[in-house]
Coordinates of C-alpha atoms and ligand atoms in Angstrom, one line a residue:
M1 CA -21.9 -22.7 12.2
L2 CA -20.7 -19.4 11.0
D3 CA -20.7 -18.0 14.4
V4 CA -18.4 -20.6 16.0
D5 CA -16.3 -20.6 13.0
Q6 CA -15.6 -17.0 13.3
K7 CA -14.7 -17.3 16.9
H8 CA -12.3 -20.3 16.4
H9 CA -11.2 -21.0 13.0
L10 CA -8.4 -19.1 11.3
H11 CA -8.5 -19.5 7.6
P12 CA -5.9 -19.6 5.0
W13 CA -5.1 -16.0 3.6
E14 CA -7.3 -14.5 6.4
H15 CA -7.4 -10.5 6.5
M16 CA -5.9 -10.0 9.8
G17 CA -7.7 -6.5 10.3
S18 CA -11.2 -7.9 10.0
W19 CA -10.8 -11.5 10.6
K20 CA -13.8 -11.6 13.3
E21 CA -16.1 -9.9 10.9
G22 CA -15.0 -11.2 7.5
E23 CA -17.7 -12.8 5.4
R24 CA -17.5 -16.6 4.9
Y25 CA -19.5 -19.1 2.8
A26 CA -20.7 -22.3 4.5
F27 CA -20.9 -25.0 2.1
T28 CA -23.1 -28.1 3.2
R29 CA -23.1 -30.4 0.2
G30 CA -22.1 -30.9 -3.4
D31 CA -23.3 -32.5 -6.5
G32 CA -21.8 -32.6 -9.8
I33 CA -20.5 -29.2 -10.6
Y34 CA -22.8 -27.5 -8.0
V35 CA -22.3 -26.8 -4.3
Y36 CA -25.0 -26.0 -1.8
D37 CA -24.7 -23.2 0.8
G38 CA -26.2 -23.0 4.3
A39 CA -29.6 -21.5 2.9
G40 CA -29.8 -24.3 0.5
R41 CA -28.9 -22.2 -2.6
R42 CA -27.3 -24.0 -5.5
L43 CA -24.2 -22.6 -7.2
I44 CA -22.1 -23.6 -9.8
D45 CA -18.6 -24.2 -8.4
G46 CA -16.6 -22.0 -10.9
P47 CA -13.2 -22.8 -9.3
A48 CA -13.9 -26.5 -8.5
G49 CA -13.1 -26.0 -4.9
M50 CA -9.5 -24.8 -5.3
W51 CA -8.8 -26.0 -8.8
A52 CA -9.2 -29.5 -7.5
V53 CA -12.5 -31.2 -8.0
Q54 CA -12.1 -32.7 -11.4
I55 CA -14.6 -35.4 -11.2
G56 CA -17.2 -33.3 -9.5
Y57 CA -19.0 -33.9 -6.3
G58 CA -21.1 -36.5 -4.7
R59 CA -19.3 -39.6 -6.5
K60 CA -20.5 -42.6 -4.3
E61 CA -17.8 -44.9 -5.9
M62 CA -15.1 -42.6 -4.3
A63 CA -16.8 -42.8 -1.0
D64 CA -16.9 -46.7 -1.4
A65 CA -13.2 -46.9 -2.3
I66 CA -12.3 -44.6 0.6
A67 CA -14.4 -46.5 3.1
A68 CA -13.1 -49.9 2.0
Q69 CA -9.5 -49.0 2.5
V70 CA -10.4 -47.6 5.9
M71 CA -11.7 -50.9 6.8
E72 CA -8.8 -52.8 5.2
L73 CA -5.9 -50.8 6.4
P74 CA -6.4 -47.1 7.4
Y75 CA -2.7 -46.3 7.9
A76 CA 0.7 -47.8 7.6
S77 CA 3.9 -46.1 8.2
P78 CA 5.6 -45.2 4.7
W79 CA 9.0 -45.5 6.1
S80 CA 10.0 -49.0 5.1
S81 CA 6.8 -50.6 4.5
T82 CA 4.4 -50.2 1.7
T83 CA 0.7 -50.8 0.8
A84 CA -1.1 -52.1 -2.2
P85 CA -2.6 -48.7 -3.0
A86 CA 0.6 -46.8 -2.6
A87 CA 2.5 -49.3 -4.8
A88 CA -0.2 -49.3 -7.5
L89 CA -0.4 -45.5 -7.5
A90 CA 3.3 -45.0 -7.9
E91 CA 3.3 -47.5 -10.8
K92 CA 0.2 -45.7 -12.3
V93 CA 1.6 -42.1 -11.9
A94 CA 5.1 -43.0 -13.4
A95 CA 3.4 -44.7 -16.3
M96 CA 1.3 -41.4 -17.1
A97 CA 4.3 -39.1 -16.5
P98 CA 6.8 -38.3 -19.2
E99 CA 9.0 -41.4 -20.2
N100 CA 12.0 -40.6 -18.1
L101 CA 10.0 -39.7 -14.9
N102 CA 9.6 -42.9 -13.1
T103 CA 10.1 -42.3 -9.5
V104 CA 7.4 -41.0 -7.1
M105 CA 7.7 -39.6 -3.7
F106 CA 4.2 -39.0 -2.2
T107 CA 3.5 -35.9 -0.1
T108 CA 0.6 -34.4 1.8
G109 CA -0.3 -31.8 -0.7
G110 CA 1.3 -29.3 -3.3
S111 CA 3.3 -27.3 -0.9
T112 CA 5.1 -30.3 0.4
A113 CA 5.5 -31.6 -3.2
V114 CA 7.3 -28.4 -4.1
D115 CA 9.4 -28.5 -0.9
T116 CA 10.4 -32.1 -1.7
A117 CA 11.4 -31.1 -5.2
L118 CA 13.6 -28.1 -4.1
R119 CA 15.2 -30.3 -1.4
T120 CA 15.7 -33.1 -3.9
M121 CA 17.8 -30.5 -6.0
Q122 CA 19.7 -29.5 -2.7
F123 CA 20.4 -33.2 -1.8
M124 CA 21.5 -34.0 -5.3
N125 CA 24.0 -31.2 -5.5
N126 CA 25.4 -32.0 -2.1
R127 CA 25.8 -35.7 -3.3
L128 CA 27.6 -34.6 -6.4
G129 CA 30.0 -32.5 -4.3
R130 CA 28.8 -29.0 -5.4
P131 CA 27.2 -27.5 -2.4
G132 CA 27.3 -24.0 -3.9
K133 CA 24.8 -24.9 -6.9
K134 CA 21.7 -24.1 -4.8
I135 CA 20.1 -20.8 -6.0
I136 CA 16.5 -21.4 -7.3
I137 CA 15.2 -19.3 -10.1
A138 CA 11.5 -18.6 -9.9
R139 CA 9.1 -16.2 -11.5
E140 CA 7.0 -13.1 -10.5
K141 CA 3.2 -14.1 -10.1
G142 CA 4.2 -17.7 -9.7
Y143 CA 2.5 -19.4 -6.8
H144 CA 4.1 -22.5 -5.2
G145 CA 2.6 -23.1 -1.8
S146 CA 2.9 -22.2 1.8
T147 CA 5.7 -24.1 3.4
Y148 CA 8.8 -21.9 4.1
L149 CA 10.6 -23.0 1.0
A150 CA 7.5 -23.2 -1.3
A151 CA 6.4 -19.6 -0.1
S152 CA 9.9 -18.5 -0.7
V153 CA 9.8 -19.1 -4.4
T154 CA 6.3 -17.8 -4.7
G155 CA 6.3 -14.6 -6.6
K156 CA 3.1 -13.0 -5.8
E157 CA 3.7 -9.6 -4.3
R158 CA 0.4 -9.8 -2.2
D159 CA 1.8 -13.0 -0.4
K160 CA 5.1 -11.4 0.6
S161 CA 3.8 -9.3 3.7
C162 CA 5.1 -9.9 7.3
F163 CA 6.5 -13.5 6.8
D164 CA 10.2 -14.2 6.4
F165 CA 11.5 -15.9 3.4
E166 CA 14.6 -17.7 2.3
D167 CA 15.7 -14.6 0.2
R168 CA 19.3 -15.7 -0.1
L169 CA 18.4 -18.8 -2.1
V170 CA 15.7 -17.4 -4.5
R171 CA 16.0 -15.0 -7.5
F172 CA 12.9 -13.9 -9.4
L173 CA 12.2 -13.3 -13.1
P174 CA 9.8 -10.6 -14.2
D175 CA 6.3 -11.4 -15.2
V176 CA 5.9 -13.5 -18.5
N177 CA 2.3 -12.5 -19.3
P178 CA 2.1 -11.6 -23.0
Y179 CA -0.8 -9.2 -22.1
I180 CA 1.6 -6.8 -20.5
R181 CA 4.0 -6.6 -23.5
P182 CA 4.7 -3.2 -24.9
E183 CA 2.2 -2.1 -27.6
G184 CA 3.1 -3.2 -31.2
M185 CA 5.6 -5.9 -29.9
S186 CA 5.0 -9.5 -31.3
E187 CA 4.4 -12.5 -29.2
A188 CA 7.6 -13.9 -30.6
A189 CA 9.7 -10.9 -29.7
W190 CA 8.1 -11.1 -26.2
C191 CA 9.2 -14.6 -26.0
D192 CA 12.8 -13.7 -27.0
A193 CA 12.8 -11.0 -24.3
K194 CA 11.6 -13.5 -21.6
V195 CA 14.1 -16.1 -22.4
D196 CA 16.8 -13.4 -22.6
D197 CA 15.6 -12.6 -18.8
L198 CA 16.5 -16.2 -17.8
E199 CA 19.8 -16.2 -19.8
R200 CA 20.8 -12.9 -18.3
L201 CA 20.0 -13.9 -14.8
I202 CA 22.0 -17.2 -15.3
A203 CA 24.9 -15.3 -16.6
D204 CA 24.7 -12.6 -13.8
V205 CA 24.4 -15.4 -10.8
G206 CA 26.7 -17.8 -12.5
P207 CA 25.4 -21.1 -13.6
E208 CA 27.6 -22.9 -11.1
Y209 CA 25.6 -21.3 -8.3
I210 CA 22.1 -22.3 -9.8
G211 CA 20.3 -25.5 -8.8
A212 CA 16.9 -25.3 -10.1
F213 CA 14.3 -23.3 -12.3
I214 CA 10.8 -23.9 -11.0
A215 CA 7.8 -22.9 -13.1
E216 CA 4.1 -23.6 -13.5
P217 CA 3.3 -24.4 -17.1
V218 CA 0.4 -22.0 -16.8
L219 CA 0.7 -19.5 -13.8
C220 CA -2.6 -20.3 -12.4
S221 CA -3.0 -18.4 -9.1
G222 CA -1.1 -15.4 -10.6
G223 CA -4.0 -15.0 -13.1
V224 CA -4.0 -18.0 -15.5
I225 CA -0.9 -16.4 -17.3
I226 CA 0.1 -18.5 -20.4
P227 CA 3.7 -17.9 -21.2
P228 CA 4.5 -17.1 -25.0
E229 CA 4.6 -20.0 -27.4
G230 CA 8.0 -21.6 -27.4
Y231 CA 9.0 -20.3 -23.9
H232 CA 8.8 -23.6 -22.1
R233 CA 10.9 -25.4 -24.8
R234 CA 13.5 -22.7 -24.9
T235 CA 13.8 -22.2 -21.0
L236 CA 14.3 -25.9 -20.8
E237 CA 16.9 -25.9 -23.2
L238 CA 18.8 -23.2 -21.2
C239 CA 18.4 -25.1 -18.0
R240 CA 19.8 -28.4 -19.7
R241 CA 22.7 -26.4 -21.0
H242 CA 23.8 -25.1 -17.5
D243 CA 22.8 -28.4 -15.7
I244 CA 20.0 -26.6 -13.8
L245 CA 17.1 -28.8 -12.7
Y246 CA 13.8 -27.8 -14.5
I247 CA 11.0 -28.3 -11.9
S248 CA 7.5 -28.1 -13.5
D249 CA 5.0 -27.4 -10.9
E250 CA 1.7 -29.1 -12.1
V251 CA -0.2 -28.8 -9.1
V252 CA -3.0 -27.2 -11.2
T253 CA -2.4 -28.3 -14.6
A254 CA -2.1 -32.1 -14.0
F255 CA -4.9 -34.6 -14.1
G256 CA -6.9 -33.3 -16.9
R257 CA -7.2 -29.5 -16.4
L258 CA -5.7 -29.0 -20.0
G259 CA -7.0 -32.3 -21.3
H260 CA -4.2 -34.4 -20.5
W261 CA -2.7 -36.1 -17.5
F262 CA 0.3 -33.8 -17.5
A263 CA 0.7 -30.6 -19.5
S264 CA 4.6 -30.4 -19.5
E265 CA 5.1 -32.9 -22.3
E266 CA 1.6 -33.4 -23.8
V267 CA 0.8 -29.6 -24.2
F268 CA 4.0 -27.8 -24.0
G269 CA 6.5 -30.5 -25.4
I270 CA 9.0 -30.6 -22.6
E271 CA 10.2 -33.4 -20.4
P272 CA 11.1 -31.6 -16.9
D273 CA 13.5 -33.1 -14.5
I274 CA 10.8 -33.1 -11.7
I275 CA 7.1 -32.6 -11.8
T276 CA 5.0 -31.8 -8.8
C277 CA 1.3 -32.4 -8.7
A278 CA -1.5 -32.7 -6.1
K279 CA -5.2 -31.4 -6.1
G280 CA -6.6 -33.3 -9.2
I281 CA -4.8 -36.4 -8.2
T282 CA -7.7 -37.3 -5.8
S283 CA -10.0 -34.6 -7.1
G284 CA -9.8 -32.9 -3.8
Y285 CA -11.7 -35.8 -1.9
L286 CA -8.6 -36.4 0.2
P287 CA -5.3 -34.6 0.5
L288 CA -2.3 -36.0 -1.5
G289 CA 0.6 -34.6 -3.4
A290 CA 3.3 -36.2 -5.4
C291 CA 7.0 -35.3 -6.4
I292 CA 7.8 -37.2 -9.6
I293 CA 11.6 -37.5 -10.3
S294 CA 13.5 -38.3 -13.5
D295 CA 15.8 -41.3 -13.8
R296 CA 18.6 -38.9 -14.6
V297 CA 18.1 -37.2 -11.1
M298 CA 17.7 -40.4 -9.3
E299 CA 20.8 -41.9 -10.7
R300 CA 22.8 -38.9 -9.4
M301 CA 21.4 -39.4 -6.0
T302 CA 21.8 -43.2 -5.6
G303 CA 24.4 -45.7 -6.2
A304 CA 26.7 -47.9 -4.2
D305 CA 28.9 -45.2 -3.2
H306 CA 25.9 -43.1 -2.0
D307 CA 25.2 -44.9 1.1
V308 CA 23.3 -42.0 2.8
L309 CA 19.7 -41.4 3.9
F310 CA 17.2 -39.2 2.1
P311 CA 15.9 -37.7 5.2
N312 CA 12.7 -36.2 3.7
G313 CA 9.1 -37.3 4.0
Y314 CA 6.0 -37.1 6.2
T315 CA 3.9 -39.3 8.5
Y316 CA 1.1 -39.2 5.8
S317 CA 3.3 -39.6 2.9
A318 CA 1.7 -42.4 0.6
H319 CA -1.3 -42.6 3.0
P320 CA -3.2 -45.7 2.0
V321 CA -6.5 -44.0 2.0
C322 CA -5.5 -41.2 0.1
C323 CA -3.8 -43.4 -2.5
A324 CA -7.0 -45.6 -2.8
A325 CA -9.0 -42.3 -3.4
A326 CA -6.4 -41.4 -6.2
L327 CA -6.7 -44.6 -7.9
K328 CA -10.4 -44.5 -8.0
N329 CA -10.3 -40.9 -9.0
I330 CA -7.9 -41.8 -11.9
E331 CA -10.1 -44.9 -12.9
I332 CA -13.1 -42.5 -13.3
I333 CA -11.2 -40.0 -15.4
E334 CA -10.2 -42.9 -17.5
R335 CA -13.6 -44.7 -17.7
D336 CA -15.6 -41.5 -18.1
G337 CA -13.2 -40.2 -20.9
L338 CA -12.7 -37.0 -19.1
L339 CA -9.6 -35.9 -20.8
E340 CA -11.3 -36.3 -24.3
H341 CA -14.2 -34.5 -22.8
V342 CA -12.1 -31.5 -21.7
R343 CA -10.4 -31.3 -25.3
A344 CA -13.7 -31.6 -26.9
I345 CA -15.2 -28.9 -24.7
A346 CA -12.4 -26.5 -24.3
P347 CA -13.0 -24.7 -27.6
Q348 CA -16.6 -23.7 -26.6
F349 CA -15.4 -22.7 -23.0
Q350 CA -12.6 -20.6 -24.5
E351 CA -14.8 -19.1 -27.3
R352 CA -17.4 -17.9 -24.6
L353 CA -14.5 -16.6 -22.6
T354 CA -12.9 -14.5 -25.2
A355 CA -16.2 -13.0 -26.1
L356 CA -16.3 -11.2 -22.7
E357 CA -13.5 -9.1 -23.8
S358 CA -16.0 -7.0 -25.6
S359 CA -16.9 -5.3 -22.3
P360 CA -15.2 -2.0 -21.6
I361 CA -14.3 -3.3 -18.1
I362 CA -12.5 -6.4 -19.3
G363 CA -9.0 -5.9 -20.5
D364 CA -8.1 -9.5 -21.1
A365 CA -10.0 -12.7 -21.1
R366 CA -7.5 -15.6 -21.4
G367 CA -7.5 -19.2 -20.8
M368 CA -6.6 -22.7 -21.8
G369 CA -8.3 -26.0 -21.6
L370 CA -10.7 -25.6 -18.6
L371 CA -8.9 -22.6 -17.2
G372 CA -10.0 -19.2 -17.5
C373 CA -9.3 -15.6 -16.3
L374 CA -10.9 -12.3 -16.6
E375 CA -8.6 -9.4 -16.0
G376 CA -10.6 -6.2 -15.3
L377 CA -9.5 -2.9 -16.8
I378 CA -11.3 0.2 -15.9
D379 CA -9.2 3.2 -17.3
G380 CA -6.2 1.9 -18.9
R381 CA -3.6 0.1 -16.8
N382 CA -3.0 2.8 -14.4
T383 CA -6.2 2.3 -12.3
P384 CA -5.4 2.5 -8.6
L385 CA -5.2 -0.8 -6.8
D386 CA -8.2 -0.1 -4.5
V387 CA -10.4 0.4 -7.5
Q388 CA -9.2 -2.7 -9.0
R389 CA -9.7 -4.7 -6.0
T390 CA -13.3 -3.4 -5.9
L391 CA -13.7 -4.6 -9.5
G392 CA -12.7 -8.1 -8.7
A393 CA -14.9 -8.3 -5.6
R394 CA -17.9 -6.6 -7.4
L395 CA -17.6 -9.2 -10.2
D396 CA -17.5 -12.0 -7.6
E397 CA -20.6 -10.6 -5.9
A398 CA -22.6 -10.2 -9.0
C399 CA -21.8 -13.7 -10.2
E400 CA -22.5 -15.2 -6.8
A401 CA -26.0 -13.5 -6.7
R402 CA -26.8 -15.3 -10.0
G403 CA -25.5 -18.6 -8.8
L404 CA -22.0 -18.7 -9.9
I405 CA -18.9 -18.9 -7.6
V406 CA -15.7 -17.3 -9.3
R407 CA -12.5 -16.8 -7.5
P408 CA -11.8 -13.1 -7.1
L409 CA -7.9 -12.0 -7.4
I410 CA -7.5 -8.2 -7.1
N411 CA -8.8 -7.1 -10.4
M412 CA -9.2 -10.6 -11.8
C413 CA -11.6 -13.6 -11.5
V414 CA -10.3 -17.0 -12.2
F415 CA -12.3 -20.1 -12.9
S416 CA -11.7 -23.8 -13.5
P417 CA -14.9 -25.8 -13.2
P418 CA -15.2 -29.6 -12.6
L419 CA -14.0 -31.5 -15.7
T420 CA -17.4 -33.0 -16.0
I421 CA -19.0 -29.7 -17.0
S422 CA -21.5 -30.2 -20.0
P423 CA -21.9 -28.0 -22.9
E424 CA -25.1 -26.7 -21.4
Q425 CA -23.5 -25.8 -18.2
V426 CA -20.7 -24.1 -19.8
D427 CA -23.3 -21.9 -21.5
Q428 CA -25.0 -21.4 -18.2
M429 CA -21.8 -20.3 -16.5
F430 CA -21.0 -17.8 -19.3
D431 CA -24.5 -16.4 -19.4
I432 CA -24.2 -15.6 -15.9
L433 CA -20.8 -14.1 -16.2
T434 CA -22.1 -11.9 -19.1
D435 CA -25.0 -10.7 -17.2
A436 CA -22.8 -10.0 -14.1
I437 CA -20.3 -8.0 -16.1
S438 CA -23.2 -6.0 -17.6
E439 CA -24.3 -5.1 -13.9
V440 CA -20.7 -4.1 -12.9
E441 CA -20.1 -2.4 -16.2
E442 CA -22.8 0.1 -15.3
E443 CA -21.2 1.1 -11.9
F444 CA -17.7 1.5 -13.2
A445 CA -18.4 3.0 -16.6
Ligands
PLP501 N1 1.7 -25.2 -6.5 C1 0.8 -24.5 -7.3 C2 1.0 -24.3 -8.7 C3 -0.4 -24.2 -6.7 O1 -1.5 -23.7 -7.3 C4 -0.5 -24.5 -5.3 C5 -1.8 -24.4 -4.6 O2 -2.8 -23.7 -5.2 C6 0.5 -25.2 -4.6 C7 1.5 -25.5 -5.2 C8 0.3 -25.6 -3.1 O3 -0.5 -26.5 -3.0 P1 -1.2 -27.0 -1.4 O4 -2.1 -25.7 -1.3 O5 -1.9 -28.4 -1.8 O6 -0.1 -27.1 -0.5

């Protein structure tokens, strides 16, 4: 399997210098929070696939729901027809989203949901006769996907090599991570500084040219960065004041990761203009994304005098089988009380995570809900990048040898296990991490 894969399969984020030699995992099956590799070894799936498998692996009722829909109707054009699962899911998602967000466009994943959100802003401003109001404000370390536009608003330095981007349309704000604030600065002062960054950029560019601000509630792929307290509310206020659409990218945080259906309102107290989601909507069993649009935005795009097409969508928008999988997934999350479970287990998860900070090679252990990140730190913050990379990779190796998958990101490891993880399994996971860190500590001390 690995042999033919290596010959013919170009993976996402492949290292092009070594793509024929690079090491790969081959997973053969999954069960609960575990996956099994080709050698039959059982590993805890620390990242839940790719922040996705909320309900865990091996759910027969998911297979049954998917099979039933395949037999009933495996596909229908989403253009002017609908299907029972698509209509029911749209109603369900609208009911779960903040009160004013009631219109759902289904997409094929997170990137296409982000693309749709940004194009919605462009469409709206063209309809309103203000074609110049199109600049998008995004943030350093934010990740929004891999279509041209979604990649253009992604602020991860690592992802900026060799491709082209829509630079004319995008402006980035500096890192919001409280961990990097100057020594002695309070979190409240850091929040003021970060809100000022946005205010200054709006003034510099001119609000009449800015169409949208896109932000993950927690910057997940950037290293589980939690903006300072009050940041979300204050940035939303600024956007409202200047009629800039606030797009909350909840591709990771929606569907239970922080113990709620959506984090924007229920965790951070804001009602965005648009929310994007994917991953956890089907627990990764099938690909699906959604762009959820507020009534206020819809009103400005429609109406008797707006007799124009909204030419955006995909052959697989609202795919009936994917929608059936999402409905079953949501039913399982509700029936098994997984949101309540996450809220109950998160303190234990976060306490065990924070305890890892006592290691001399861990600079910051941060997280929220069932999201966690360890940021390695060897010798102050000026450690050369190649050493930092080695640290992340070594932590990954040491965890894997002990039966835990984590996701290395330069000098960091991130994890977001299936929401079904039990208190004993949380302990098992952090016991492995503690042990792995001790091993790596000896090498880098
Ligand atoms: N937005 C966020 C916040 C993400 O984390 C991701 C993927 O990790 C995406 C968008 C892109 O989603 P997809 O890979 O499904 O296109």
